[in-house]
mmCIF file of C-alpha atoms in Angstrom:
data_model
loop_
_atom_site.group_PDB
_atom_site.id
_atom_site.type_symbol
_atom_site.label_atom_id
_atom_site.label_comp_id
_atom_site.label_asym_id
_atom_site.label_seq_id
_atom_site.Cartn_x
_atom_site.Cartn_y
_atom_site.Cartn_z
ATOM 1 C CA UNK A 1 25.562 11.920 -16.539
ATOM 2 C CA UNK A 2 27.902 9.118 -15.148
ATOM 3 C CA UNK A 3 27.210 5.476 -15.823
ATOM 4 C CA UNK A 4 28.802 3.446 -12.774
ATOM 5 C CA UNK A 5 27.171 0.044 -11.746
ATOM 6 C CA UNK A 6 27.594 -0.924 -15.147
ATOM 7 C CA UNK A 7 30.372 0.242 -16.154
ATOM 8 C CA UNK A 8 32.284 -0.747 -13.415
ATOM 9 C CA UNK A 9 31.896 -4.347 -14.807
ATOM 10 C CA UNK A 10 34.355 -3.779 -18.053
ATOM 11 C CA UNK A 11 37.684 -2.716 -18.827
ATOM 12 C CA UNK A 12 37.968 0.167 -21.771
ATOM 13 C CA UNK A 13 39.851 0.961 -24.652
ATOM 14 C CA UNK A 14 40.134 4.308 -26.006
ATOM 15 C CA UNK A 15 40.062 4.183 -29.700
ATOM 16 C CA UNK A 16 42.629 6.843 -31.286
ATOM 17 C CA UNK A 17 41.896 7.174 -34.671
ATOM 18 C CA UNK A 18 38.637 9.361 -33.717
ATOM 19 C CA UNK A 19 39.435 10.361 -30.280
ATOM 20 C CA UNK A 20 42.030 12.948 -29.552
ATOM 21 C CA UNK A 21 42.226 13.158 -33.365
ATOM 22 C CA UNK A 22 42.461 17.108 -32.967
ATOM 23 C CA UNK A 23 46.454 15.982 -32.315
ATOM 24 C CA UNK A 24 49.125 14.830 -33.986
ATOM 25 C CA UNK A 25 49.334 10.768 -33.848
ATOM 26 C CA UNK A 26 52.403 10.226 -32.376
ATOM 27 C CA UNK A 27 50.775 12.785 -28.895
ATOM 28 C CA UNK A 28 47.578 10.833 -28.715
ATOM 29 C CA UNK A 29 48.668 8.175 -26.783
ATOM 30 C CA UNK A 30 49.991 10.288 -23.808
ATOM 31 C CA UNK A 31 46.788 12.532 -24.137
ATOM 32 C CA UNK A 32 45.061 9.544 -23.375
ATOM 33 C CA UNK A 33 47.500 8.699 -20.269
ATOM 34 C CA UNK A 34 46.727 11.932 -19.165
ATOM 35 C CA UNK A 35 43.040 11.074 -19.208
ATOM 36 C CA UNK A 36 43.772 8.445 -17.362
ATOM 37 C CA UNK A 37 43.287 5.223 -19.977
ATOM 38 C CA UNK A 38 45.654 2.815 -20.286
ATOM 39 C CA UNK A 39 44.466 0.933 -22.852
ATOM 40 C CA UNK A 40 44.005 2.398 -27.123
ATOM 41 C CA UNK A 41 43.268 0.603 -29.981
ATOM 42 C CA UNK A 42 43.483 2.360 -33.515
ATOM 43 C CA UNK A 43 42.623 1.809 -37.287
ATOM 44 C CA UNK A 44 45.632 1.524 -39.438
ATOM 45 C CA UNK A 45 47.381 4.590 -38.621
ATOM 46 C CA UNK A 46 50.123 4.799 -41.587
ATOM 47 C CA UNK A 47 47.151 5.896 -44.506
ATOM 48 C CA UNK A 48 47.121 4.286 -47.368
ATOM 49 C CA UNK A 49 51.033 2.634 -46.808
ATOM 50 C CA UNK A 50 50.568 -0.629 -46.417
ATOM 51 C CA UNK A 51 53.973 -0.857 -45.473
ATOM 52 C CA UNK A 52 55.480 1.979 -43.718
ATOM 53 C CA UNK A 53 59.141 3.016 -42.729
ATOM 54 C CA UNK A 54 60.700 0.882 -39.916
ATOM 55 C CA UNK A 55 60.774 4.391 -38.313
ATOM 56 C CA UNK A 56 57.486 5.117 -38.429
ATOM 57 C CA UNK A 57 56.799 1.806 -37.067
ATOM 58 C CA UNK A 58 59.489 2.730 -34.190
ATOM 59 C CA UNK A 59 58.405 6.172 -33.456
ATOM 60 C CA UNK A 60 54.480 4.827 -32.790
ATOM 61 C CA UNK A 61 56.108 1.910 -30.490
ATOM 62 C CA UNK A 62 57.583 4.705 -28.610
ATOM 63 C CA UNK A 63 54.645 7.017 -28.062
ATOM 64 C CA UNK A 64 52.920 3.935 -26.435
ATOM 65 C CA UNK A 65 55.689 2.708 -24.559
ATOM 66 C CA UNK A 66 56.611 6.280 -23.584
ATOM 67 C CA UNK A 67 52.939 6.693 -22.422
ATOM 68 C CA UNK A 68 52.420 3.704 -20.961
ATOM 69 C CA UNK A 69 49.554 2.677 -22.997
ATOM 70 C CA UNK A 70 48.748 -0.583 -24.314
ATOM 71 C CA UNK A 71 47.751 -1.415 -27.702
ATOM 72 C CA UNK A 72 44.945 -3.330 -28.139
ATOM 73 C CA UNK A 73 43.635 -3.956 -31.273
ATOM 74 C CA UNK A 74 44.587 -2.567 -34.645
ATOM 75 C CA UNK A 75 42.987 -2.553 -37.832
ATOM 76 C CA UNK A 76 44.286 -4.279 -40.785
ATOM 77 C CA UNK A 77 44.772 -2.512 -44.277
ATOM 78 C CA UNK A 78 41.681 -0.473 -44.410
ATOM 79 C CA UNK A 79 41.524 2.311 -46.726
ATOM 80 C CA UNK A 80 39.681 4.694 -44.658
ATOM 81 C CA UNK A 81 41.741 7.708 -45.286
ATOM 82 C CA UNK A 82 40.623 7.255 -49.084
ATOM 83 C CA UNK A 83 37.130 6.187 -48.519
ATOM 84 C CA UNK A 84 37.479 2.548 -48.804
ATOM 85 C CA UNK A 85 35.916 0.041 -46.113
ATOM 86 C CA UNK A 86 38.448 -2.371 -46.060
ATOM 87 C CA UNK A 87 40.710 -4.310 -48.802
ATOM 88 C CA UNK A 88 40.526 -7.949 -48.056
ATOM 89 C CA UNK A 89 37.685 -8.353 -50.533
ATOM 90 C CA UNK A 90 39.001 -6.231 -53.087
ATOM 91 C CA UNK A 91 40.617 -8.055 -56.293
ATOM 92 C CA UNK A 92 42.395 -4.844 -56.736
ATOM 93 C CA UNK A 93 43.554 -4.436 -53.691
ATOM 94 C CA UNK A 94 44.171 -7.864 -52.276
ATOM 95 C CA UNK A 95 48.053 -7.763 -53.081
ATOM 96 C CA UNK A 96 48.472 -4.786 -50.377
ATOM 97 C CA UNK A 97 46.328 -6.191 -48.013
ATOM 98 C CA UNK A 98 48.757 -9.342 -47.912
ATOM 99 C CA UNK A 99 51.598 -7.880 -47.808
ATOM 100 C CA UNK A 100 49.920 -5.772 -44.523
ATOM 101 C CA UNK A 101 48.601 -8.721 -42.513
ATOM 102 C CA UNK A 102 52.502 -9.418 -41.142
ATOM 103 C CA UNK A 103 52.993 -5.574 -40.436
ATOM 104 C CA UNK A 104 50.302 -5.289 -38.898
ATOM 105 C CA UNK A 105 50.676 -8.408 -36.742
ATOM 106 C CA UNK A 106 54.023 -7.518 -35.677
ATOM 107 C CA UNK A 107 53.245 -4.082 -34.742
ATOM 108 C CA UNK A 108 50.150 -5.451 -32.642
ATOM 109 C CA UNK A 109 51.871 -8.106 -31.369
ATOM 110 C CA UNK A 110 54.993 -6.153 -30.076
ATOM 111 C CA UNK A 111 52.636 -3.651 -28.251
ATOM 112 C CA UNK A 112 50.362 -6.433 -26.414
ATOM 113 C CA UNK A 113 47.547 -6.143 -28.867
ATOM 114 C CA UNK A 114 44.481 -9.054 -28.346
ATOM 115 C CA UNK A 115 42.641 -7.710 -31.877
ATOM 116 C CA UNK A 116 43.108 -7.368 -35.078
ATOM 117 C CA UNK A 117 40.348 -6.239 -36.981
ATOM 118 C CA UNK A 118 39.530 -6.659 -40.935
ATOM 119 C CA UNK A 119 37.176 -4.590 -42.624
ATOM 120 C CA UNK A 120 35.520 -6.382 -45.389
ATOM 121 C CA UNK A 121 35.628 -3.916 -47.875
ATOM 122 C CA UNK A 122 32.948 -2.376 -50.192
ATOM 123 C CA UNK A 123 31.166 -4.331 -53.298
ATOM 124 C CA UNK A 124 32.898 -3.533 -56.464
ATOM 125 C CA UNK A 125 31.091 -2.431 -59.580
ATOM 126 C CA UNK A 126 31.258 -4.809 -62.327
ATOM 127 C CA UNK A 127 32.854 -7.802 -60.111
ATOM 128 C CA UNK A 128 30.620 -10.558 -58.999
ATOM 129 C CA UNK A 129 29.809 -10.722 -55.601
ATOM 130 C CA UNK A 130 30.319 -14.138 -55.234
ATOM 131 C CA UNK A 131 34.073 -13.460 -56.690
ATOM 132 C CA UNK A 132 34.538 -11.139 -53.655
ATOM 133 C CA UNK A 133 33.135 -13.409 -51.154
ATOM 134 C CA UNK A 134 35.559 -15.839 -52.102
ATOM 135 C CA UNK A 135 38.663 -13.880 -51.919
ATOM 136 C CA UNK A 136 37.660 -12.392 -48.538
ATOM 137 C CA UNK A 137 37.435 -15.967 -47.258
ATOM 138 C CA UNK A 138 40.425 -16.582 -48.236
ATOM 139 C CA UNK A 139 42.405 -13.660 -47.408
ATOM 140 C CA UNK A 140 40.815 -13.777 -43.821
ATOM 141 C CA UNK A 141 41.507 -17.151 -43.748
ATOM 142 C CA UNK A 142 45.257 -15.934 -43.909
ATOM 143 C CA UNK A 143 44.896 -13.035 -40.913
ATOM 144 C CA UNK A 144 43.449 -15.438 -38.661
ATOM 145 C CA UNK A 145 46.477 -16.826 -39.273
ATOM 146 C CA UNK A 146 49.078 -13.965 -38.459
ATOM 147 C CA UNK A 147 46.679 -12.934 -35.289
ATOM 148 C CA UNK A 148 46.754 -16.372 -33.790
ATOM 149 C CA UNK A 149 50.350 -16.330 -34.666
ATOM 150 C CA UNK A 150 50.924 -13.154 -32.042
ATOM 151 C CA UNK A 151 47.826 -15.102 -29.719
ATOM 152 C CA UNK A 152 44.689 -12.753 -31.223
ATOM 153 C CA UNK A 153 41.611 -13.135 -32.259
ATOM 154 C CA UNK A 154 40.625 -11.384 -35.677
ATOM 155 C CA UNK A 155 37.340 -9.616 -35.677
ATOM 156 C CA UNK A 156 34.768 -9.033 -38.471
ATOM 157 C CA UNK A 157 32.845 -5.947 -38.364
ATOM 158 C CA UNK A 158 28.981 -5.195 -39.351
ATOM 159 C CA UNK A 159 28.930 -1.326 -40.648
ATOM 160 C CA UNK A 160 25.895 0.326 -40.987
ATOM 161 C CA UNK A 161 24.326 0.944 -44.662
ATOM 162 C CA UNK A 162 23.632 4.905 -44.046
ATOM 163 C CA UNK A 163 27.625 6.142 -43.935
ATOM 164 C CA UNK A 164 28.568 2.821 -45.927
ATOM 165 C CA UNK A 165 26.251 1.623 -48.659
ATOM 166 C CA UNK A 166 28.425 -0.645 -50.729
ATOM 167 C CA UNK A 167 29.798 -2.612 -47.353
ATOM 168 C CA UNK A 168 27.810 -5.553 -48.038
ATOM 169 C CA UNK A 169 27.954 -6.920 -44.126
ATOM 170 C CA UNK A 170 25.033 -4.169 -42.477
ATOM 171 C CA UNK A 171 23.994 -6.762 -39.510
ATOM 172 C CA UNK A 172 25.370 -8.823 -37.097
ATOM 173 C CA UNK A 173 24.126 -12.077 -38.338
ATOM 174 C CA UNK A 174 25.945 -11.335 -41.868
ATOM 175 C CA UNK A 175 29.560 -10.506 -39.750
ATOM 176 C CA UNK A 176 28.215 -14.076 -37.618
ATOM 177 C CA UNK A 177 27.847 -15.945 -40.798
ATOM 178 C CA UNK A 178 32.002 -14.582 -42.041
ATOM 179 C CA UNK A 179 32.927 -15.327 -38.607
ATOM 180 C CA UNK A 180 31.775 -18.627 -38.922
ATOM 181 C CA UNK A 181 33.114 -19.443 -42.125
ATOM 182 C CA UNK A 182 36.580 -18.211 -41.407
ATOM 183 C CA UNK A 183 36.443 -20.517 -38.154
ATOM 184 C CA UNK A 184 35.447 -23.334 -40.274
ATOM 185 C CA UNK A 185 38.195 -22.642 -43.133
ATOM 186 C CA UNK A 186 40.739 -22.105 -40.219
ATOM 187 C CA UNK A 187 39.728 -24.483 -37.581
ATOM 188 C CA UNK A 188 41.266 -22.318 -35.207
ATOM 189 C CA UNK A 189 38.345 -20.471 -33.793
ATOM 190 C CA UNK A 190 40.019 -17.369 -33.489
ATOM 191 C CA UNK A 191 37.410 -15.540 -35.490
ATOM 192 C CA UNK A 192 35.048 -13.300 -33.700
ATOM 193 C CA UNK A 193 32.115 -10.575 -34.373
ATOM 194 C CA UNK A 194 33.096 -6.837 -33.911
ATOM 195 C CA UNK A 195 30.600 -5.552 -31.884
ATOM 196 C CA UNK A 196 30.045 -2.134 -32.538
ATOM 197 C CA UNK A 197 26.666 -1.207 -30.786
ATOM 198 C CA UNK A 198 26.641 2.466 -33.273
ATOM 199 C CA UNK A 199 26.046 0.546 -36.614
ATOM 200 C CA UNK A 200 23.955 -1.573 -35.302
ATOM 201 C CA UNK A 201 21.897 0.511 -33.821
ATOM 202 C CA UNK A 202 21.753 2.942 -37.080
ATOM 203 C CA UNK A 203 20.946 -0.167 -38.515
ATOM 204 C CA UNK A 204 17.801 -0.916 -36.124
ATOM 205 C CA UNK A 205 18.983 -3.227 -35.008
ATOM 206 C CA UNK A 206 17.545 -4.990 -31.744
ATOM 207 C CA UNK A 207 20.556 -4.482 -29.466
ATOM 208 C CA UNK A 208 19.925 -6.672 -26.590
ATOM 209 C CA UNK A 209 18.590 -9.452 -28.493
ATOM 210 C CA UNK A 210 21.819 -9.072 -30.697
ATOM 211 C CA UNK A 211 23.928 -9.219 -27.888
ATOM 212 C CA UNK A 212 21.780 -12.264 -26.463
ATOM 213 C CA UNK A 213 21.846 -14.222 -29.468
ATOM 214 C CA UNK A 214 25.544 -13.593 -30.643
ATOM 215 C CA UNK A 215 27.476 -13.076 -27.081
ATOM 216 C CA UNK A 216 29.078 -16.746 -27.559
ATOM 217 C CA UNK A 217 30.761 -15.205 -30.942
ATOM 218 C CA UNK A 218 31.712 -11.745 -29.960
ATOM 219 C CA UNK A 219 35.002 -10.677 -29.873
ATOM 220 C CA UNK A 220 35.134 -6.917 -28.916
ATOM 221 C CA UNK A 221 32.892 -3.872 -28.169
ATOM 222 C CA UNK A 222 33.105 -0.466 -29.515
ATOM 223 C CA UNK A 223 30.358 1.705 -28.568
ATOM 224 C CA UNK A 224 29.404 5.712 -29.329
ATOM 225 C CA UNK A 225 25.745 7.335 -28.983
ATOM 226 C CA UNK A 226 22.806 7.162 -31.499
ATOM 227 C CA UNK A 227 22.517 9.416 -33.340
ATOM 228 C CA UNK A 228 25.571 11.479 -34.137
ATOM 229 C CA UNK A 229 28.317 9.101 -33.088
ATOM 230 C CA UNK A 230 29.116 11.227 -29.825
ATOM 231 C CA UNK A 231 29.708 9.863 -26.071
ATOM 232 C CA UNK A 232 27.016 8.077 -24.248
ATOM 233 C CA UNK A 233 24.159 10.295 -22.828
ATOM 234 C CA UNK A 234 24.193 12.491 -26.341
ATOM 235 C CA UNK A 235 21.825 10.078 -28.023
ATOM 236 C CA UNK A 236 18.999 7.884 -27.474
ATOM 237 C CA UNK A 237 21.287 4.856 -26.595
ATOM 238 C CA UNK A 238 20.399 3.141 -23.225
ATOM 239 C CA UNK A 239 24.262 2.568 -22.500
ATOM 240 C CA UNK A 240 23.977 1.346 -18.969
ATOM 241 C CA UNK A 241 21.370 -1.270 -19.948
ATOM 242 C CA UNK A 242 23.641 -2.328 -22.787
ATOM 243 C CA UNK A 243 26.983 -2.739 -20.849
ATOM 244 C CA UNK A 244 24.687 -4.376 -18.027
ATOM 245 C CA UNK A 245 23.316 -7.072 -20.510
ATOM 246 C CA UNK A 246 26.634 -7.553 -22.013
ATOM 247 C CA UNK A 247 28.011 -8.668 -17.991
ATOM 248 C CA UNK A 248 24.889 -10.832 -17.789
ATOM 249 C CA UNK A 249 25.557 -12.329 -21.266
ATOM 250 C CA UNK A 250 29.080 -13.559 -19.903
ATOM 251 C CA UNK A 251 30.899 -10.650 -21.798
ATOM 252 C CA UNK A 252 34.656 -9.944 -20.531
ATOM 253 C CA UNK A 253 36.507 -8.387 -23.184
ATOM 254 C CA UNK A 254 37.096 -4.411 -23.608
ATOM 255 C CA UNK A 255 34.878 -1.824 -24.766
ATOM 256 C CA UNK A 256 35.802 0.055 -27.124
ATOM 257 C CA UNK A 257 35.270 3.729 -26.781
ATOM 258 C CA UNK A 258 34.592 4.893 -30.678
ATOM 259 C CA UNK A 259 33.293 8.180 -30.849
ATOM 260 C CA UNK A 260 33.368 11.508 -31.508
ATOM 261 C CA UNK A 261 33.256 14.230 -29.014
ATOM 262 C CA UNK A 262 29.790 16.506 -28.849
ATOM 263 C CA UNK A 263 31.448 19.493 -27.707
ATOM 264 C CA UNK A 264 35.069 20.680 -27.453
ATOM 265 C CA UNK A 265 38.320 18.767 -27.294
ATOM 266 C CA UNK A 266 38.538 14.929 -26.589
ATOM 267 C CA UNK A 267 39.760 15.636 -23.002
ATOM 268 C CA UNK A 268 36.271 16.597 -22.189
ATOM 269 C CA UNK A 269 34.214 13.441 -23.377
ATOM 270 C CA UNK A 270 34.629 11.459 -20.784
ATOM 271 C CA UNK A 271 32.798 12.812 -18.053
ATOM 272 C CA UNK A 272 30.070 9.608 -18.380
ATOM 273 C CA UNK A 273 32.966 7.358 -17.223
ATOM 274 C CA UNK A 274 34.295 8.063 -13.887
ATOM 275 C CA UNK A 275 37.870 8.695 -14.195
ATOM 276 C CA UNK A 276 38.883 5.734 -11.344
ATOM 277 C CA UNK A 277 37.106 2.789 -14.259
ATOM 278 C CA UNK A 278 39.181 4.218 -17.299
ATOM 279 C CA UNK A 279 42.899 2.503 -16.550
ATOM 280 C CA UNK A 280 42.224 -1.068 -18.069
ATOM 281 C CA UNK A 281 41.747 -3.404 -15.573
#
């Protein structure tokens, strides 16, 4: 199954954190060449350093540039490789996640990235809520700094409660209602919703009133199939409709592809998206 009126509207982004993940890091972003995107975003790449070697910095610059890929978005400090869901909100944690926001931002912003994206991180046993909320304003308050510093926007992502229970933002008007506090703390407007048409759908989320009702605040796309987070046509996801009401709704940015592949190596999941609309545009 190919989707092509619709997709033909948008520009993608191949996300290689979960895609091509069967290689080594530093080959994904020619695999991806050779599939012919030229556009990746990733999640923080270095594990749980928060501050990794100038030459591990270097070498990644180099398998882009070598490629002839473009980052696009990159996430902040999350914590994924240990289970976490972000560190911005975590008292714990909010020391590393400073002292990653300029990293990060430099490494974005010397490969082109647009995004930066900040997990909010999971509730913490025995800390009040309202403690966390406060610190995550605040520490997002300073990446919407850095990312309009290198001409970004920072995004703010709704997970979905199934694979992340103690990531307290599980809808799109929670991420909206972040979004719009950051914007307010900032006044630089540079905050935007993350998206991600998976979680929201696991979720149940209405999609197209979602996108409807939020397209003035979102930021970027990511999309993968419903269920089992594989390409579009796996699931019960109407992806054409989707990337047709995002045009209508005045949508430009990327779309993210986030997903796992059903069957075999990453090569083969792209077969929905005809290989002439996959160079970013």
């Amino acid at each position: 199954m190919t989707y092509v009126t619709a997709a033909a509207a948008h520009s993608y982004t191949v996300n290689l954190s979960i895609l091509f993940g069967e290689l080594p890091l530093l080959e994904r972003p020619a695999a991806a060449a050779a599939a012919g995107f030229t556009a990746a975003e990733l999640w923080w790449p270095f594990g749980e350093e928060h501050d990794p070697a100038p030459a591990d910095l270097d070498a990644l610059r180099a398998a882009f540039t070598g490629a002839g890929v473009q980052l696009t978005g990159l996430n902040l400090l999350d914590d994924l490789v240990r289970g976490g869901r972000g560190t911005l909100s975590l008292p714990a944690e909010s020391d590393r996640f400073l002292a990653n926001v300029p990293v990060a931002a430099a490494l974005a912003g010397s490969l082109g990235a647009t995004a930066l994206n900040a997990l909010y991180g999971n509730r913490v046993a025995g800390t009040d809520p309202a403690v966390q909320d406060a610190l995550a304003l605040d520490n997002l308050a300073f990446a919407a700094q850095a990312a309009h510093g290198i001409g970004a926007v920072l995004l703010v992502e709704a997970l979905n409660r199934d694979e992340s229970p103690d990531y307290p933002l599980v809808s799109a008007a929670a991420a909206v209602e972040v979004v719009d506090r950051v914007n307010a703390a900032t006044g630089l407007g540079n905050a935007r919703l993350l998206c991600d048409l998976y979680h929201l759908a696991k979720n149940g989320e209405d999609l197209p009133a979602v996108i409807d009702t939020y397209a003035d605040r979102i930021g970027h796309v990511q999309i993968a199939d419903n269920p089992g987070r594989n390409e579009p046509g796996t699931g019960s996801l109407d992806t054409e409709d989707l990337l047709a009401r995002l045009t209508a709704a005045g949508y430009t940015g990327r779309i993210g592809l986030e997903y796992r592949p059903a069957n075999g190596a990453s090569a083969d999941a792209f077969g929905w998206l005809p290989r002439e609309l996959r160079a970013a545009r």
